[in-house]
Coordinates of C-alpha atoms in Angstrom, one line a residue:
M1477 CA 4.3 -6.7 163.1
T1478 CA 3.1 -9.8 161.4
S1479 CA 5.5 -11.4 159.0
P1480 CA 4.6 -10.8 155.3
G1481 CA 5.3 -14.4 154.5
A1482 CA 8.0 -16.7 153.0
D1483 CA 9.3 -16.4 149.5
Q1484 CA 6.4 -17.1 147.2
T1485 CA 5.8 -17.7 143.6
P1486 CA 5.2 -14.5 141.7
V1487 CA 1.5 -13.8 141.0
E1488 CA -0.3 -11.5 138.7
Q1489 CA 0.0 -7.8 139.6
S1490 CA -3.1 -5.9 140.7
P1491 CA -3.2 -2.2 141.7
A1492 CA -1.4 -1.6 145.0
E1493 CA -3.3 0.0 147.8
K1494 CA -1.5 2.1 150.3
R1495 CA -1.9 0.0 153.4
P1496 CA 0.5 -0.8 156.2
A1497 CA 3.0 -3.6 155.5
D1498 CA 1.3 -6.0 157.9
Q1499 CA -1.9 -5.8 155.9
I1500 CA -0.3 -6.6 152.5
N1501 CA -0.6 -9.9 150.8
S1502 CA 0.8 -11.5 147.7
S1503 CA -2.3 -10.7 145.6
D1504 CA -1.4 -7.0 145.7
H1505 CA 2.0 -7.4 144.0
P1506 CA 3.9 -9.5 141.5
I1507 CA 5.7 -11.1 144.4
A1508 CA 5.4 -10.9 148.2
P1509 CA 8.0 -9.3 150.4
P1510 CA 10.3 -11.8 152.1
L1511 CA 9.8 -13.3 155.6
V1512 CA 11.4 -11.0 158.1
E1513 CA 10.3 -12.5 161.3
L1514 CA 10.5 -16.2 162.5
D1515 CA 9.1 -16.8 165.9
I1516 CA 10.9 -19.5 167.9
D1517 CA 9.7 -20.1 171.4
T1518 CA 12.4 -19.8 174.1
H1519 CA 12.0 -20.3 177.8
D1520 CA 11.8 -17.1 179.8
S1521 CA 13.0 -18.3 183.2
G1522 CA 14.9 -21.0 185.0
F1523 CA 17.8 -23.2 183.8
Y1524 CA 16.7 -22.9 180.2
D1525 CA 16.2 -19.2 180.2
G1526 CA 16.7 -17.9 176.7
F1527 CA 17.0 -21.4 175.2
S1528 CA 14.6 -23.4 173.0
R1529 CA 14.0 -26.5 175.2
E1530 CA 12.6 -28.3 172.1
V1531 CA 16.1 -28.1 170.6
T1532 CA 18.4 -28.1 173.6
I1533 CA 17.0 -31.1 175.6
P1534 CA 16.7 -33.6 172.7
A1535 CA 20.2 -32.6 171.5
K1536 CA 21.6 -33.2 175.0
I1537 CA 19.8 -36.5 175.3
I1538 CA 21.2 -37.8 171.9
V1539 CA 24.8 -36.8 172.7
S1540 CA 24.5 -38.2 176.2
L1541 CA 23.2 -41.5 174.9
I1542 CA 26.1 -41.8 172.5
I1543 CA 28.6 -41.2 175.3
L1544 CA 26.9 -43.7 177.7
W1545 CA 26.7 -46.3 174.9
A1546 CA 30.5 -46.0 174.2
I1547 CA 31.4 -46.1 177.9
F1548 CA 29.1 -48.8 179.3
F1549 CA 28.6 -51.0 176.2
P1550 CA 32.0 -50.7 174.4
V1551 CA 31.9 -54.2 172.7
N1552 CA 28.4 -53.7 171.4
A1553 CA 29.2 -50.1 170.3
M1554 CA 32.3 -51.3 168.3
E1555 CA 30.5 -54.2 166.7
T1556 CA 27.6 -51.9 165.7
L1557 CA 30.0 -49.3 164.2
Q1558 CA 31.8 -52.0 162.2
V1559 CA 28.5 -53.2 160.8
A1560 CA 27.5 -49.6 160.0
N1561 CA 30.8 -49.1 158.3
S1562 CA 30.2 -51.9 155.9
T1563 CA 26.5 -51.3 155.2
I1564 CA 25.2 -47.8 155.8
I1565 CA 28.3 -45.8 154.8
S1566 CA 28.8 -47.8 151.6
A1567 CA 25.1 -47.4 150.7
F1568 CA 25.3 -43.6 151.0
S1569 CA 28.8 -43.0 149.4
G1570 CA 27.2 -41.9 146.1
W1571 CA 25.0 -39.4 147.9
Y1572 CA 28.0 -37.8 149.6
V1573 CA 30.0 -37.6 146.4
Y1574 CA 27.2 -36.1 144.3
L1575 CA 26.0 -33.7 147.0
V1576 CA 29.4 -32.1 147.4
A1577 CA 29.7 -31.8 143.6
F1578 CA 26.3 -30.0 143.6
L1579 CA 27.4 -27.6 146.3
V1580 CA 30.5 -26.6 144.3
L1581 CA 28.4 -26.0 141.2
S1582 CA 25.9 -24.0 143.2
C1583 CA 28.7 -21.7 144.5
A1584 CA 30.0 -21.3 141.0
V1585 CA 26.6 -20.2 139.7
L1586 CA 26.1 -17.7 142.6
V1587 CA 29.4 -16.1 141.8
A1588 CA 29.0 -16.1 138.0
V1589 CA 25.6 -14.4 137.8
P1590 CA 26.4 -10.7 138.1
Q1591 CA 23.1 -9.6 139.6
I1592 CA 23.3 -12.3 142.3
G1593 CA 27.0 -11.7 143.1
S1594 CA 26.4 -8.0 143.8
L1595 CA 23.7 -8.6 146.5
R1596 CA 24.9 -7.9 149.9
I1597 CA 24.8 -10.0 153.1
G1598 CA 23.1 -7.2 154.9
P1599 CA 21.4 -4.0 154.0
P1600 CA 22.5 -2.3 150.8
G1601 CA 25.6 -0.2 151.3
E1602 CA 26.5 -1.6 154.7
K1603 CA 30.2 -1.9 155.3
P1604 CA 31.7 -5.2 156.5
E1605 CA 32.0 -5.6 160.3
F1606 CA 35.6 -6.9 160.1
S1607 CA 38.6 -6.0 158.0
R1608 CA 39.6 -8.5 155.4
A1609 CA 42.8 -9.3 157.3
S1610 CA 40.8 -10.1 160.5
W1611 CA 38.1 -11.9 158.5
F1612 CA 40.7 -14.2 156.8
S1613 CA 42.4 -14.8 160.2
M1614 CA 39.2 -16.0 161.8
L1615 CA 38.4 -18.2 158.7
F1616 CA 41.8 -19.7 159.0
G1617 CA 41.6 -20.5 162.7
A1618 CA 38.1 -21.9 162.8
G1619 CA 38.1 -24.0 159.7
I1620 CA 41.5 -25.5 158.9
G1621 CA 44.0 -25.0 161.7
I1622 CA 44.2 -28.4 163.3
G1623 CA 43.9 -30.1 159.9
M1624 CA 46.9 -28.2 158.5
L1625 CA 49.1 -29.4 161.3
T1626 CA 48.0 -33.1 161.2
F1627 CA 47.4 -33.6 157.5
S1628 CA 49.9 -31.2 155.9
T1629 CA 52.4 -34.2 156.1
G1630 CA 50.0 -37.0 156.8
E1631 CA 47.7 -36.9 153.7
P1632 CA 50.4 -36.3 151.0
L1633 CA 52.5 -39.1 152.5
A1634 CA 49.5 -41.4 152.7
H1635 CA 48.6 -40.9 149.0
F1636 CA 52.3 -41.1 148.2
S1637 CA 52.1 -44.7 149.5
N1638 CA 48.6 -45.6 148.3
N1639 CA 46.2 -43.9 145.8
P1640 CA 43.9 -45.1 143.0
D1641 CA 46.7 -45.0 140.4
I1642 CA 48.9 -47.2 142.7
I1643 CA 46.0 -49.5 143.3
R1644 CA 45.5 -49.9 139.6
G1645 CA 49.2 -50.7 139.2
T1646 CA 50.0 -47.8 136.8
I1647 CA 52.6 -46.3 139.1
E1648 CA 54.8 -47.6 141.9
A1649 CA 54.2 -46.6 145.5
R1650 CA 56.5 -44.1 147.1
S1651 CA 58.1 -43.3 143.8
A1652 CA 58.7 -39.9 142.1
E1653 CA 55.7 -40.7 139.8
A1654 CA 53.4 -41.1 142.8
V1655 CA 53.9 -37.5 143.9
R1656 CA 51.6 -35.8 141.4
P1657 CA 48.6 -38.1 142.0
A1658 CA 49.2 -37.8 145.7
Y1659 CA 48.7 -34.1 145.5
L1660 CA 45.8 -34.3 143.1
Y1661 CA 43.8 -36.3 145.7
T1662 CA 45.1 -34.1 148.6
F1663 CA 43.9 -31.0 146.8
L1664 CA 40.6 -32.6 146.0
H1665 CA 39.9 -33.2 149.7
W1666 CA 41.1 -29.8 150.9
G1667 CA 39.9 -27.6 148.1
F1668 CA 36.6 -26.3 146.9
G1669 CA 34.6 -29.4 148.1
A1670 CA 35.3 -28.4 151.7
W1671 CA 35.1 -24.7 151.4
C1672 CA 32.0 -24.5 149.2
T1673 CA 30.2 -26.7 151.7
Y1674 CA 31.1 -24.2 154.4
A1675 CA 30.3 -21.2 152.2
L1676 CA 26.8 -22.4 151.4
V1677 CA 25.9 -23.0 155.0
G1678 CA 27.3 -19.6 156.0
L1679 CA 25.6 -17.9 153.1
G1680 CA 22.2 -19.6 153.7
I1681 CA 22.2 -18.4 157.4
G1682 CA 23.9 -15.1 157.0
Y1683 CA 21.9 -13.8 154.0
V1684 CA 18.5 -14.2 155.8
A1685 CA 19.8 -13.2 159.2
H1686 CA 21.7 -10.1 158.2
R1687 CA 19.5 -9.0 155.3
R1688 CA 16.1 -10.1 156.5
G1689 CA 16.6 -10.0 160.2
L1690 CA 15.8 -13.6 160.9
L1691 CA 17.4 -15.4 163.8
L1692 CA 21.0 -16.5 163.4
T1693 CA 20.4 -20.3 163.5
I1694 CA 20.3 -23.2 161.0
R1695 CA 16.5 -23.3 160.6
S1696 CA 16.4 -19.7 159.4
S1697 CA 18.3 -20.7 156.2
L1698 CA 15.3 -22.9 155.2
A1699 CA 12.7 -20.1 155.7
P1700 CA 12.8 -19.2 152.0
L1701 CA 11.6 -22.7 151.2
F1702 CA 9.3 -23.5 154.1
G1703 CA 8.3 -20.1 155.6
E1704 CA 6.9 -19.9 159.1
R1705 CA 6.7 -23.7 159.4
M1706 CA 10.4 -23.5 160.4
S1707 CA 9.3 -22.0 163.7
G1708 CA 7.6 -25.3 164.7
L1709 CA 8.5 -29.0 164.9
G1710 CA 10.3 -29.1 161.6
G1711 CA 12.6 -26.2 162.6
H1712 CA 13.3 -27.8 166.0
A1713 CA 14.4 -31.0 164.2
V1714 CA 16.7 -29.2 161.8
D1715 CA 18.5 -27.4 164.7
V1716 CA 18.8 -30.7 166.7
V1717 CA 20.3 -32.4 163.7
A1718 CA 22.8 -29.5 163.3
V1719 CA 23.8 -29.6 167.0
V1720 CA 24.5 -33.4 167.0
A1721 CA 26.4 -33.1 163.7
T1722 CA 28.5 -30.3 165.0
I1723 CA 29.5 -32.2 168.2
L1724 CA 30.4 -35.3 166.2
G1725 CA 32.3 -33.3 163.5
V1726 CA 34.3 -31.2 166.0
S1727 CA 35.0 -34.4 168.0
Y1728 CA 36.6 -36.0 165.0
T1729 CA 38.7 -32.9 164.5
L1730 CA 39.7 -32.7 168.1
A1731 CA 40.6 -36.4 168.2
F1732 CA 43.3 -35.9 165.5
G1733 CA 44.6 -32.8 167.4
V1734 CA 44.7 -34.5 170.7
Q1735 CA 46.8 -37.4 169.3
Q1736 CA 49.2 -35.0 167.7
F1737 CA 49.3 -32.9 170.8
V1738 CA 50.3 -35.9 172.9
A1739 CA 52.9 -37.0 170.3
G1740 CA 54.4 -33.5 170.4
L1741 CA 54.6 -33.5 174.2
Y1742 CA 56.4 -36.9 174.0
R1743 CA 58.8 -35.6 171.4
I1744 CA 59.9 -32.7 173.6
G1745 CA 60.4 -34.9 176.6
F1746 CA 57.3 -34.7 178.8
G1747 CA 57.6 -38.4 179.7
D1748 CA 57.4 -41.9 178.4
W1749 CA 53.9 -42.4 180.0
L1750 CA 52.4 -40.4 177.2
M1751 CA 52.8 -43.1 174.6
V1752 CA 52.3 -46.9 174.6
E1753 CA 53.1 -49.6 172.0
G1754 CA 50.1 -50.3 169.7
E1755 CA 49.6 -52.8 166.9
G1756 CA 52.7 -53.5 164.9
G1757 CA 54.9 -51.9 167.5
V1758 CA 53.8 -48.4 166.6
L1759 CA 53.7 -45.9 169.4
I1760 CA 50.2 -44.4 170.1
A1761 CA 48.8 -42.1 172.8
S1762 CA 48.2 -43.8 176.1
N1763 CA 44.7 -43.6 177.7
M1764 CA 46.1 -41.5 180.5
A1765 CA 47.6 -39.1 178.1
I1766 CA 44.3 -38.8 176.2
V1767 CA 42.5 -38.0 179.5
V1768 CA 45.0 -35.5 180.7
A1769 CA 45.2 -33.7 177.3
L1770 CA 41.4 -33.5 177.1
V1771 CA 41.2 -32.1 180.6
V1772 CA 43.7 -29.4 179.8
L1773 CA 42.5 -28.5 176.3
V1774 CA 38.7 -28.7 176.7
G1775 CA 39.0 -27.1 180.1
A1776 CA 40.9 -24.1 178.5
S1777 CA 38.4 -24.0 175.6
T1778 CA 35.5 -23.9 178.0
I1779 CA 37.0 -21.0 180.0
S1780 CA 37.6 -19.2 176.6
A1781 CA 34.0 -19.8 175.6
L1782 CA 32.8 -18.3 178.9
S1783 CA 34.8 -15.2 178.0
G1784 CA 32.9 -14.7 174.8
V1785 CA 33.8 -14.4 171.1
G1786 CA 35.1 -10.9 171.4
R1787 CA 38.0 -11.7 173.7
G1788 CA 38.5 -15.5 173.5
I1789 CA 38.3 -16.5 169.8
K1790 CA 39.6 -13.3 168.3
W1791 CA 42.7 -13.2 170.6
L1792 CA 43.5 -16.8 170.0
S1793 CA 43.0 -16.5 166.2
N1794 CA 45.7 -13.8 166.1
I1795 CA 48.2 -16.0 168.0
N1796 CA 47.3 -18.8 165.6
M1797 CA 48.0 -16.8 162.5
A1798 CA 51.4 -15.5 163.8
L1799 CA 52.6 -18.9 164.8
S1800 CA 51.3 -20.6 161.7
F1801 CA 53.0 -18.2 159.3
G1802 CA 56.2 -18.5 161.3
L1803 CA 56.1 -22.3 160.9
L1804 CA 55.3 -22.0 157.2
A1805 CA 58.2 -19.6 156.7
L1806 CA 60.5 -22.0 158.4
F1807 CA 59.6 -24.8 155.9
A1808 CA 59.9 -22.4 153.0
I1809 CA 63.4 -21.3 154.0
V1810 CA 65.1 -24.4 155.5
G1811 CA 62.8 -27.1 154.0
S1812 CA 62.3 -28.0 150.3
G1813 CA 60.9 -24.6 149.4
L1814 CA 61.7 -24.8 145.7
F1815 CA 60.3 -28.3 145.4
G1816 CA 57.2 -27.2 147.2
L1817 CA 56.6 -24.3 144.9
Q1818 CA 57.0 -26.5 141.9
L1819 CA 54.5 -28.9 143.4
M1820 CA 52.2 -26.0 144.1
G1821 CA 52.1 -25.1 140.4
T1822 CA 51.7 -28.6 138.9
A1823 CA 49.3 -29.8 141.6
T1824 CA 47.0 -26.7 141.3
W1825 CA 46.9 -27.2 137.5
D1826 CA 46.1 -30.9 137.9
Y1827 CA 43.4 -30.1 140.4
I1828 CA 41.6 -27.5 138.3
V1829 CA 41.8 -29.6 135.1
N1830 CA 40.6 -32.8 136.8
L1831 CA 38.1 -31.2 139.2
P1832 CA 34.9 -32.1 137.2
A1833 CA 35.9 -35.7 136.7
Q1834 CA 37.3 -36.2 140.2
S1835 CA 34.2 -34.6 141.8
L1836 CA 31.9 -37.0 140.1
A1837 CA 34.1 -40.1 140.3
L1838 CA 32.4 -43.0 142.2
F1839 CA 34.2 -46.3 142.3
A1840 CA 32.0 -49.5 142.0
D1841 CA 32.8 -53.0 143.3
D1842 CA 32.6 -55.5 140.5
G1843 CA 34.0 -58.3 142.7
S1844 CA 37.6 -57.9 141.6
E1845 CA 40.4 -57.3 144.1
T1846 CA 41.3 -54.0 142.4
A1847 CA 37.7 -52.7 142.4
G1848 CA 37.3 -53.6 146.0
A1849 CA 40.5 -51.8 147.0
L1850 CA 39.4 -48.7 145.0
V1851 CA 36.0 -48.7 146.8
D1852 CA 37.7 -49.0 150.2
W1853 CA 40.1 -46.2 149.4
Q1854 CA 37.2 -43.9 148.4
L1855 CA 35.2 -44.8 151.5
G1856 CA 38.3 -44.2 153.7
W1857 CA 39.3 -40.9 152.2
T1858 CA 36.9 -39.0 149.9
V1859 CA 33.6 -40.2 151.5
M1860 CA 35.1 -39.7 155.0
Y1861 CA 36.1 -36.2 154.0
W1862 CA 32.8 -35.2 152.5
A1863 CA 31.0 -36.4 155.6
W1864 CA 33.5 -34.6 157.8
W1865 CA 33.1 -31.3 156.1
I1866 CA 29.3 -31.7 156.2
A1867 CA 29.3 -32.5 159.9
F1868 CA 31.7 -29.6 160.5
A1869 CA 29.6 -27.3 158.3
P1870 CA 27.0 -26.1 160.9
F1871 CA 29.8 -25.0 163.2
V1872 CA 32.0 -23.4 160.6
G1873 CA 29.1 -22.1 158.6
M1874 CA 27.4 -20.4 161.6
F1875 CA 30.8 -18.9 162.6
I1876 CA 31.4 -17.6 159.1
A1877 CA 27.9 -16.2 158.9
R1878 CA 28.5 -14.3 162.2
I1879 CA 31.6 -12.6 160.9
S1880 CA 30.6 -11.9 157.3
R1881 CA 27.9 -9.3 157.6
G1882 CA 28.2 -6.5 155.0
R1883 CA 30.0 -8.4 152.3
T1884 CA 28.6 -9.0 148.8
I1885 CA 27.8 -12.6 147.8
R1886 CA 30.6 -12.6 145.2
E1887 CA 33.2 -11.3 147.7
Y1888 CA 32.0 -13.7 150.3
I1889 CA 32.1 -16.9 148.2
L1890 CA 35.4 -16.1 146.6
G1891 CA 36.9 -15.2 149.9
V1892 CA 35.6 -18.3 151.7
A1893 CA 36.2 -20.8 148.9
L1894 CA 39.4 -19.5 147.3
V1895 CA 41.6 -18.0 150.1
P1896 CA 41.4 -20.9 152.6
S1897 CA 41.8 -23.4 149.7
L1898 CA 44.9 -21.6 148.6
M1899 CA 46.3 -21.6 152.1
C1900 CA 45.6 -25.3 152.4
F1901 CA 47.5 -25.9 149.1
I1902 CA 50.5 -23.9 150.2
W1903 CA 50.7 -25.7 153.5
M1904 CA 50.4 -29.1 151.9
T1905 CA 53.0 -28.4 149.3
L1906 CA 55.6 -26.7 151.5
V1907 CA 55.3 -28.8 154.6
G1908 CA 54.2 -32.1 153.0
G1909 CA 56.5 -31.5 150.0
T1910 CA 59.5 -31.2 152.4
A1911 CA 58.6 -34.6 154.0
I1912 CA 58.2 -36.3 150.6
D1913 CA 61.5 -34.7 149.3
L1914 CA 63.3 -36.1 152.4
E1915 CA 61.8 -39.6 151.6
L1916 CA 62.6 -39.4 147.9
S1917 CA 66.2 -38.4 148.5
G1918 CA 66.7 -41.2 150.9
V1919 CA 67.5 -39.0 153.9
A1920 CA 64.4 -40.0 155.8
G1921 CA 64.7 -43.7 155.0
G1922 CA 61.1 -44.3 155.9
T1923 CA 61.2 -42.7 159.3
I1924 CA 58.7 -40.1 158.3
V1925 CA 56.3 -42.1 156.0
D1926 CA 56.2 -45.0 158.4
A1927 CA 55.6 -42.9 161.5
P1928 CA 52.0 -42.6 162.8
M1929 CA 50.2 -39.6 161.1
S1930 CA 50.2 -37.8 164.5
D1931 CA 54.0 -37.9 164.6
Q1932 CA 54.9 -37.2 161.0
L1933 CA 55.3 -33.5 161.3
F1934 CA 57.6 -33.9 164.3
A1935 CA 59.6 -36.6 162.5
T1936 CA 60.1 -34.2 159.6
L1937 CA 61.3 -31.4 161.9
A1938 CA 63.7 -33.9 163.6
L1939 CA 65.4 -34.6 160.3
L1940 CA 65.3 -31.1 159.0
L1941 CA 66.8 -29.3 162.0
D1942 CA 69.5 -30.0 164.6
P1943 CA 68.2 -31.6 167.8
G1944 CA 68.1 -28.4 169.9
T1945 CA 66.3 -26.3 167.2
A1946 CA 64.0 -29.2 166.4
A1947 CA 63.0 -29.4 170.1
I1948 CA 62.3 -25.6 170.2
V1949 CA 60.2 -25.7 167.0
S1950 CA 58.4 -28.8 168.1
G1951 CA 57.5 -27.0 171.3
L1952 CA 56.1 -24.1 169.3
V1953 CA 54.0 -26.6 167.2
V1954 CA 52.6 -28.0 170.5
I1955 CA 51.6 -24.5 171.5
L1956 CA 50.1 -23.9 168.1
L1957 CA 48.2 -27.1 168.3
M1958 CA 46.9 -26.2 171.8
T1959 CA 45.7 -22.8 170.6
Y1960 CA 44.0 -24.3 167.5
L1961 CA 42.3 -27.0 169.6
I1962 CA 41.1 -24.5 172.1
T1963 CA 39.9 -22.2 169.3
S1964 CA 37.9 -24.9 167.6
A1965 CA 36.3 -26.3 170.8
D1966 CA 35.7 -22.8 172.0
S1967 CA 33.9 -21.8 168.8
A1968 CA 31.9 -25.0 168.6
I1969 CA 30.6 -24.6 172.2
L1970 CA 29.5 -21.0 171.4
I1971 CA 27.9 -22.0 168.1
V1972 CA 26.0 -24.9 169.7
N1973 CA 24.7 -22.5 172.4
T1974 CA 23.7 -20.0 169.7
I1975 CA 21.6 -22.7 167.9
N1976 CA 20.1 -23.8 171.2
G1977 CA 19.3 -20.2 172.0
A1978 CA 17.4 -19.7 168.7
G1979 CA 20.2 -17.5 167.4
D1980 CA 20.7 -15.5 170.6
N1981 CA 24.3 -15.5 171.9
E1982 CA 23.7 -13.5 175.0
G1983 CA 22.1 -14.3 178.3
A1984 CA 22.7 -17.1 180.8
R1985 CA 24.9 -19.6 179.2
R1986 CA 27.4 -20.6 181.8
F1987 CA 26.1 -24.1 182.8
H1988 CA 25.2 -25.0 179.2
I1989 CA 28.8 -24.0 178.1
L1990 CA 30.1 -26.4 180.8
F1991 CA 27.8 -29.2 179.6
W1992 CA 28.9 -29.0 176.0
G1993 CA 32.5 -28.7 177.0
L1994 CA 32.2 -31.9 179.0
A1995 CA 30.3 -33.5 176.1
L1996 CA 33.1 -32.8 173.7
A1997 CA 35.6 -34.2 176.1
F1998 CA 33.6 -37.4 176.7
V1999 CA 32.8 -38.1 173.1
V2000 CA 36.5 -37.7 172.1
G2001 CA 37.8 -39.6 175.1
S2002 CA 35.4 -42.5 175.1
M2003 CA 35.6 -43.1 171.3
L2004 CA 39.5 -42.8 171.3
I2005 CA 39.8 -45.3 174.1
L2006 CA 37.0 -47.5 172.7
G2007 CA 38.3 -47.9 169.1
G2008 CA 40.6 -45.0 168.2
I2009 CA 40.1 -42.7 165.3
E2010 CA 38.2 -45.3 163.4
A2011 CA 35.3 -45.4 166.0
I2012 CA 34.9 -41.6 165.8
R2013 CA 35.2 -41.6 162.0
I2014 CA 32.3 -44.1 161.6
T2015 CA 30.2 -42.3 164.2
M2016 CA 30.8 -38.9 162.5
I2017 CA 29.9 -40.2 159.0
I2018 CA 26.6 -41.6 160.2
G2019 CA 25.9 -38.5 162.2
A2020 CA 26.5 -36.3 159.2
L2021 CA 23.8 -38.1 157.1
P2022 CA 20.7 -36.3 158.5
F2023 CA 22.4 -32.9 158.2
S2024 CA 23.4 -33.7 154.6
V2025 CA 19.7 -33.7 153.8
V2026 CA 19.3 -30.4 155.5
L2027 CA 22.4 -29.1 153.6
A2028 CA 20.9 -30.1 150.2
A2029 CA 17.7 -28.2 151.1
M2030 CA 19.8 -25.2 152.3
S2031 CA 21.5 -24.9 148.9
V2032 CA 18.1 -24.8 147.1
S2033 CA 16.8 -22.4 149.7
I2034 CA 19.6 -19.8 149.2
V2035 CA 19.3 -19.9 145.4
K2036 CA 15.6 -19.4 145.7
A2037 CA 16.1 -16.5 148.2
V2038 CA 18.5 -14.5 146.0
V2039 CA 16.5 -15.2 142.7
F2040 CA 13.3 -14.0 144.3
D2041 CA 15.1 -10.9 145.8
L2042 CA 16.2 -10.0 142.2
I2043 CA 12.5 -10.3 141.1
R2044 CA 11.5 -8.1 144.1
K2045 CA 14.1 -5.5 143.1
K2046 CA 12.8 -5.5 139.6
H2047 CA 9.2 -4.8 140.7
G2048 CA 10.1 -2.3 143.5
V2049 CA 9.2 -4.7 146.3
P2050 CA 11.5 -4.4 149.4
T2051 CA 14.0 -7.2 150.2
T2052 CA 15.5 -6.2 153.6
Q2053 CA 14.0 -6.1 157.1
E2054 CA 14.1 -2.4 157.5
A2055 CA 12.6 -1.7 154.1
C2056 CA 9.8 -4.3 154.7
E2057 CA 8.9 -2.8 158.1
N2058 CA 8.7 0.8 156.6
W2059 CA 6.9 -0.2 153.4
D2060 CA 3.6 1.3 152.6
G2061 CA 2.7 -1.3 150.0
E2062 CA 3.3 0.9 147.0
V2063 CA 5.2 -0.6 144.1
T2064 CA 7.9 1.7 142.7
T2065 CA 9.7 1.7 139.5
P2066 CA 13.3 0.5 140.0

């Protein structure tokens, strides 16, 4: 069957003739049916059997060049990244800030309009594929697991020591007055900005894939805007950009997890070789430890990816959830549970009240020391986070799209934006609040806040529990870190192969899974050894720029898709794949 065409501007109605759907054009009806077929060429034999070579080969070349550049030209790579950090990233800071604000607003509009919110991601009346409990479990594991363990103490403590209010001199660093603004900025970075970014990518893909039958890949989300042109060069470019952004975004996440994993192994006595003394006498992961950790973690994730989503990711997600809630309960009971709950209430209120202003805030450098410090703070935190979420969005969005079939748009957005945000807030206040309470009371004496971010959670446990119990719990955290790292890398490899396979997640994938597993390991390892987290951060922010343009177009595309489907429903024109294929061209009264 020939595709009826992309979403088109409504035209004047003329009498409908009873003709097969493949002979119908937009002149017959107020609006044409949606595009329900997008042809993407894939190879039918050999090494690239089932893959789009126009996507897979360029993506592999770009990622390989980044790795080779870091390994064989480390000095040039670091100098280039430093220049990029002071020029390119600063120039695009406003773009990142305003884009994420636009994405949050778009989600709010999609939820608020009753007719849009009731549309289903799939045929009308279809039941969701997964229960809500399993759905939330997979959302939790794929999107926030590693971050919760690294940043639940790390970010509140960082803002407790330095935030815009401290920079302006209105409050004192590491004082009781610094706690509320510390959590205001923590919630800003882990709240709706992150999850609305993920939600829009997942909705843009899932809506056209599950409702209209288009392929489950990034380019399909732009079909409502560009139609069948997405099957050609433009579509190939979109998918290549998405693959590269995914590899860089996941690499940044894995880098934090690997460092914390090594710190945990060192804490529970796996050997002094794991850590070496860095600048300022601070212990950091040794190069050997990074290599060993990557071999173990990425090797396990590659094996998991080879087993497929049904057994690998779902099984690990269930383990993640059980261990995560066990750790959270520990902090609620033996940590500063009451202090954390109080923080939860005040910080959530502060976040909601200040969300519009904070979302649009953009610091400018007027030449003063204070203004320069504010700009540096925003580039190092807010802009970094928005770029991170955008780079991470193809991976998380594709994964969410795969598991969200059958849900309404309202249920989907509220579930994706609210529930994980709430879980982030609970983690940050109970775990991070305990660390801050220990510092405020003088019990910690700076041993937590002055520790490297990768070690702050373990330092908190060491003060909170007796040595034997702390060692056991730290061991469980190491296991939890391992499962989260494996789950994230596992999911990323499968999603990259799905994009390369034009939405198909079946077929011969073994050698390509091995390639992307090795690519993740080499990107993380080479960048960590080259310049630490800073090198990966800069590379990731730059890599996110092309996909940020795609993301802006995706948000417009999904709004157009749902609005035009409402118009189709009004005029009796089909909106789903099955209805389009069986349509005789007759307009019916809704």
